[in-house]
Amino acid sequence: MQAEEMTFREWCAKNPLANRHCDRLRFLSADLDVLQMVSPGGVNRLLRVAPEGAGNTTLATLFAAYYLDQNPRSVVHYFTYSRRMGEIGARKIKQYNPCLIKSDPDRVKGTSIHVSLCGSGADLTIVDSPFRNMQDALCPSIREQVWGALLENVRTRMNHPDRPILIFSPIYHEDDLIGRLVCPGECGEDWAKVYYPEGNRMFDAFRRKYDDA
């Protein structure tokens, strides 16, 4: 059955579990409006560049639940730095949308970014914190593994090339995943970017280097 059409902001306001995060969501109000633009025909590549503790996982899991609610036949793949945390993220998405548990729990799959998911391809792909911490992001071999995982495990498991990919992550190094993707045309794709907070010097440096090029 087709869900009632509503904006992401409206859905969060009506969802009792989302209301647990009402204080944080008020703080992240602008993000709700940006995520609203995500769709196969609209924004389909989005980077939310934000430090740890700035609501990345809250927004990622809430938006995934909203997307599933508004697109009843869609499948979401949720990737993060470890299999365990990926499974926890998938459970959160299901908790925000309990009907999924009863109808088709396989519409949400969560795992490590280093694992290739089997079965149904994704209509929405979310990569939430691909690095465990800064130490991992500063390791060249781990950076290469994460980059390879994006190309081999994430992009190849989409139902169609225009399906949205959202990445929520801090930026630790100019050659980490975010650092590479802020370069225009990297991967042959242009990514919309949301930088948080505006005053962070590292984010501002990347904006000057790439966005104004």
GROMACS .gro file of C-alpha atoms in nm:
model
  213
    1MET     CA    1   0.000   0.000   0.000
    2GLN     CA    2   0.128   0.344  -0.096
    3ALA     CA    3   0.226   0.550   0.207
    4GLU     CA    4   0.094   0.900   0.262
    5GLU     CA    5   0.317   1.141   0.073
    6MET     CA    6   0.498   1.381   0.303
    7THR     CA    7   0.827   1.563   0.329
    8PHE     CA    8   1.114   1.427   0.535
    9ARG     CA    9   1.053   1.702   0.789
   10GLU     CA   10   0.683   1.611   0.817
   11TRP     CA   11   0.762   1.243   0.846
   12CYS     CA   12   1.009   1.305   1.130
   13ALA     CA   13   0.750   1.517   1.311
   14LYS     CA   14   0.489   1.241   1.288
   15ASN     CA   15   0.717   0.948   1.365
   16PRO     CA   16   0.713   0.886   1.743
   17LEU     CA   17   1.058   0.725   1.741
   18ALA     CA   18   1.205   1.012   1.542
   19ASN     CA   19   1.064   1.249   1.803
   20ARG     CA   20   1.313   1.107   2.050
   21HIS     CA   21   1.568   1.308   1.853
   22CYS     CA   22   1.355   1.622   1.832
   23ASP     CA   23   1.615   1.846   1.996
   24ARG     CA   24   1.889   1.725   1.762
   25LEU     CA   25   1.660   1.744   1.459
   26ARG     CA   26   1.585   2.108   1.532
   27PHE     CA   27   1.960   2.164   1.534
   28LEU     CA   28   1.986   1.977   1.201
   29SER     CA   29   1.690   2.150   1.040
   30ALA     CA   30   1.876   2.255   0.724
   31ASP     CA   31   1.988   1.897   0.666
   32LEU     CA   32   1.627   1.779   0.655
   33ASP     CA   33   1.558   2.013   0.365
   34VAL     CA   34   1.872   1.909   0.174
   35LEU     CA   35   1.793   1.539   0.211
   36GLN     CA   36   1.443   1.608   0.084
   37MET     CA   37   1.597   1.677  -0.258
   38VAL     CA   38   1.744   1.326  -0.281
   39SER     CA   39   1.578   1.115  -0.549
   40PRO     CA   40   1.673   0.926  -0.868
   41GLY     CA   41   1.563   1.226  -1.075
   42GLY     CA   42   1.700   1.489  -0.838
   43VAL     CA   43   2.010   1.487  -0.618
   44ASN     CA   44   2.148   1.134  -0.643
   45ARG     CA   45   2.501   1.182  -0.510
   46LEU     CA   46   2.537   1.360  -0.177
   47LEU     CA   47   2.822   1.406   0.069
   48ARG     CA   48   2.741   1.521   0.421
   49VAL     CA   49   3.080   1.622   0.557
   50ALA     CA   50   3.049   1.646   0.933
   51PRO     CA   51   3.257   1.556   1.239
   52GLU     CA   52   3.180   1.272   1.474
   53GLY     CA   53   2.886   1.351   1.701
   54ALA     CA   54   2.721   1.583   1.447
   55GLY     CA   55   2.421   1.362   1.376
   56ASN     CA   56   2.552   1.156   1.084
   57THR     CA   57   2.404   0.823   1.195
   58THR     CA   58   2.081   0.981   1.319
   59LEU     CA   59   2.020   1.147   0.983
   60ALA     CA   60   2.135   0.846   0.781
   61THR     CA   61   1.909   0.594   0.953
   62LEU     CA   62   1.608   0.827   0.976
   63PHE     CA   63   1.631   0.919   0.609
   64ALA     CA   64   1.662   0.554   0.507
   65ALA     CA   65   1.343   0.471   0.699
   66TYR     CA   66   1.165   0.769   0.542
   67TYR     CA   67   1.281   0.671   0.192
   68LEU     CA   68   1.149   0.318   0.238
   69ASP     CA   69   0.819   0.453   0.365
   70GLN     CA   70   0.777   0.679   0.063
   71ASN     CA   71   0.906   0.421  -0.188
   72PRO     CA   72   0.736   0.095  -0.085
   73ARG     CA   73   0.920  -0.134  -0.328
   74SER     CA   74   1.266   0.008  -0.271
   75VAL     CA   75   1.567  -0.160  -0.110
   76VAL     CA   76   1.825   0.017   0.109
   77HIS     CA   77   2.188  -0.088   0.154
   78TYR     CA   78   2.355   0.061   0.462
   79PHE     CA   79   2.734   0.042   0.485
   80THR     CA   80   2.968   0.149   0.761
   81TYR     CA   81   3.317   0.060   0.887
   82SER     CA   82   3.229  -0.281   1.038
   83ARG     CA   83   2.979  -0.560   0.983
   84ARG     CA   84   2.848  -0.532   1.339
   85MET     CA   85   2.784  -0.158   1.314
   86GLY     CA   86   2.623  -0.207   0.975
   87GLU     CA   87   2.382  -0.460   1.123
   88ILE     CA   88   2.305  -0.222   1.412
   89GLY     CA   89   2.233   0.057   1.163
   90ALA     CA   90   1.996  -0.168   0.968
   91ARG     CA   91   1.811  -0.253   1.291
   92LYS     CA   92   1.772   0.116   1.370
   93ILE     CA   93   1.620   0.177   1.027
   94LYS     CA   94   1.370  -0.103   1.085
   95GLN     CA   95   1.285   0.035   1.430
   96TYR     CA   96   1.202   0.373   1.279
   97ASN     CA   97   0.971   0.197   1.032
   98PRO     CA   98   0.824  -0.104   1.221
   99CYS     CA   99   0.603  -0.207   0.928
  100LEU     CA  100   0.920  -0.326   0.754
  101ILE     CA  101   0.972  -0.594   1.016
  102LYS     CA  102   0.630  -0.745   0.946
  103SER     CA  103   0.623  -0.700   0.569
  104ASP     CA  104   0.969  -0.746   0.417
  105PRO     CA  105   1.270  -0.706   0.647
  106ASP     CA  106   1.505  -0.790   0.358
  107ARG     CA  107   1.439  -0.444   0.214
  108VAL     CA  108   1.709  -0.318   0.453
  109LYS     CA  109   2.057  -0.469   0.454
  110GLY     CA  110   2.347  -0.345   0.662
  111THR     CA  111   2.710  -0.453   0.673
  112SER     CA  112   3.072  -0.338   0.646
  113ILE     CA  113   3.168  -0.133   0.342
  114HIS     CA  114   3.430  -0.402   0.280
  115VAL     CA  115   3.160  -0.668   0.225
  116SER     CA  116   2.969  -0.717  -0.099
  117LEU     CA  117   2.598  -0.767  -0.027
  118CYS     CA  118   2.417  -1.047  -0.207
  119GLY     CA  119   2.057  -1.057  -0.321
  120SER     CA  120   1.853  -0.754  -0.420
  121GLY     CA  121   2.030  -0.449  -0.555
  122ALA     CA  122   1.993  -0.111  -0.386
  123ASP     CA  123   1.754   0.172  -0.469
  124LEU     CA  124   1.920   0.385  -0.199
  125THR     CA  125   2.275   0.334  -0.075
  126ILE     CA  126   2.403   0.494   0.244
  127VAL     CA  127   2.767   0.495   0.353
  128ASP     CA  128   2.785   0.612   0.715
  129SER     CA  129   3.131   0.662   0.867
  130PRO     CA  130   3.342   0.440   0.638
  131PHE     CA  131   3.643   0.478   0.871
  132ARG     CA  132   3.642   0.359   1.231
  133ASN     CA  133   3.842   0.662   1.343
  134MET     CA  134   4.105   0.912   1.233
  135GLN     CA  135   4.385   0.661   1.287
  136ASP     CA  136   4.235   0.433   1.022
  137ALA     CA  137   4.177   0.723   0.783
  138LEU     CA  138   4.541   0.827   0.811
  139CYS     CA  139   4.657   0.479   0.708
  140PRO     CA  140   4.722   0.474   0.329
  141SER     CA  141   4.636   0.105   0.289
  142ILE     CA  142   4.302   0.142   0.468
  143ARG     CA  143   4.220   0.451   0.260
  144GLU     CA  144   4.280   0.246  -0.055
  145GLN     CA  145   4.065  -0.039   0.078
  146VAL     CA  146   3.776   0.198   0.146
  147TRP     CA  147   3.809   0.360  -0.196
  148GLY     CA  148   3.812   0.019  -0.363
  149ALA     CA  149   3.510  -0.086  -0.159
  150LEU     CA  150   3.313   0.215  -0.285
  151LEU     CA  151   3.387   0.121  -0.644
  152GLU     CA  152   3.349  -0.256  -0.611
  153ASN     CA  153   3.100  -0.322  -0.329
  154VAL     CA  154   2.879  -0.013  -0.328
  155ARG     CA  155   2.841   0.111  -0.684
  156THR     CA  156   2.812  -0.235  -0.839
  157ARG     CA  157   2.516  -0.330  -0.616
  158MET     CA  158   2.280  -0.056  -0.730
  159ASN     CA  159   1.963  -0.136  -0.924
  160HIS     CA  160   2.035   0.149  -1.164
  161PRO     CA  161   2.322   0.400  -1.196
  162ASP     CA  162   2.090   0.692  -1.114
  163ARG     CA  163   1.987   0.550  -0.776
  164PRO     CA  164   2.100   0.774  -0.487
  165ILE     CA  165   2.421   0.725  -0.292
  166LEU     CA  166   2.460   0.926   0.029
  167ILE     CA  167   2.785   0.942   0.224
  168PHE     CA  168   2.793   1.072   0.581
  169SER     CA  169   3.145   1.112   0.716
  170PRO     CA  170   3.404   1.336   0.876
  171ILE     CA  171   3.697   1.440   0.660
  172TYR     CA  172   4.027   1.329   0.808
  173HIS     CA  173   4.272   1.350   0.519
  174GLU     CA  174   4.281   1.499   0.168
  175ASP     CA  175   4.310   1.146   0.026
  176ASP     CA  176   4.039   0.975   0.231
  177LEU     CA  177   3.699   0.894   0.080
  178ILE     CA  178   3.551   1.242   0.126
  179GLY     CA  179   3.879   1.407   0.029
  180ARG     CA  180   3.876   1.230  -0.306
  181LEU     CA  181   3.508   1.278  -0.378
  182VAL     CA  182   3.512   1.653  -0.326
  183CYS     CA  183   3.737   1.669  -0.634
  184PRO     CA  184   3.515   1.759  -0.931
  185GLY     CA  185   3.442   1.462  -1.153
  186GLU     CA  186   3.608   1.202  -0.931
  187CYS     CA  187   3.462   0.859  -1.019
  188GLY     CA  188   3.311   1.032  -1.321
  189GLU     CA  189   3.040   1.177  -1.098
  190ASP     CA  190   2.960   1.514  -0.947
  191TRP     CA  191   2.859   1.509  -0.582
  192ALA     CA  192   2.642   1.761  -0.402
  193LYS     CA  193   2.809   1.863  -0.078
  194VAL     CA  194   2.683   1.969   0.263
  195TYR     CA  195   2.958   2.098   0.492
  196TYR     CA  196   2.904   2.111   0.867
  197PRO     CA  197   2.995   2.322   1.053
  198GLU     CA  198   3.065   2.609   0.818
  199GLY     CA  199   3.344   2.743   1.035
  200ASN     CA  200   3.560   2.429   1.035
  201ARG     CA  201   3.892   2.531   0.884
  202MET     CA  202   3.958   2.198   0.715
  203PHE     CA  203   3.621   2.200   0.541
  204ASP     CA  204   3.671   2.561   0.433
  205ALA     CA  205   4.011   2.477   0.286
  206PHE     CA  206   3.857   2.203   0.073
  207ARG     CA  207   3.581   2.434  -0.041
  208ARG     CA  208   3.833   2.694  -0.156
  209LYS     CA  209   4.047   2.433  -0.328
  210TYR     CA  210   3.774   2.250  -0.519
  211ASP     CA  211   3.439   2.427  -0.515
  212ASP     CA  212   3.584   2.754  -0.640
  213ALA     CA  213   3.810   2.591  -0.899
   0.00000   0.00000   0.00000
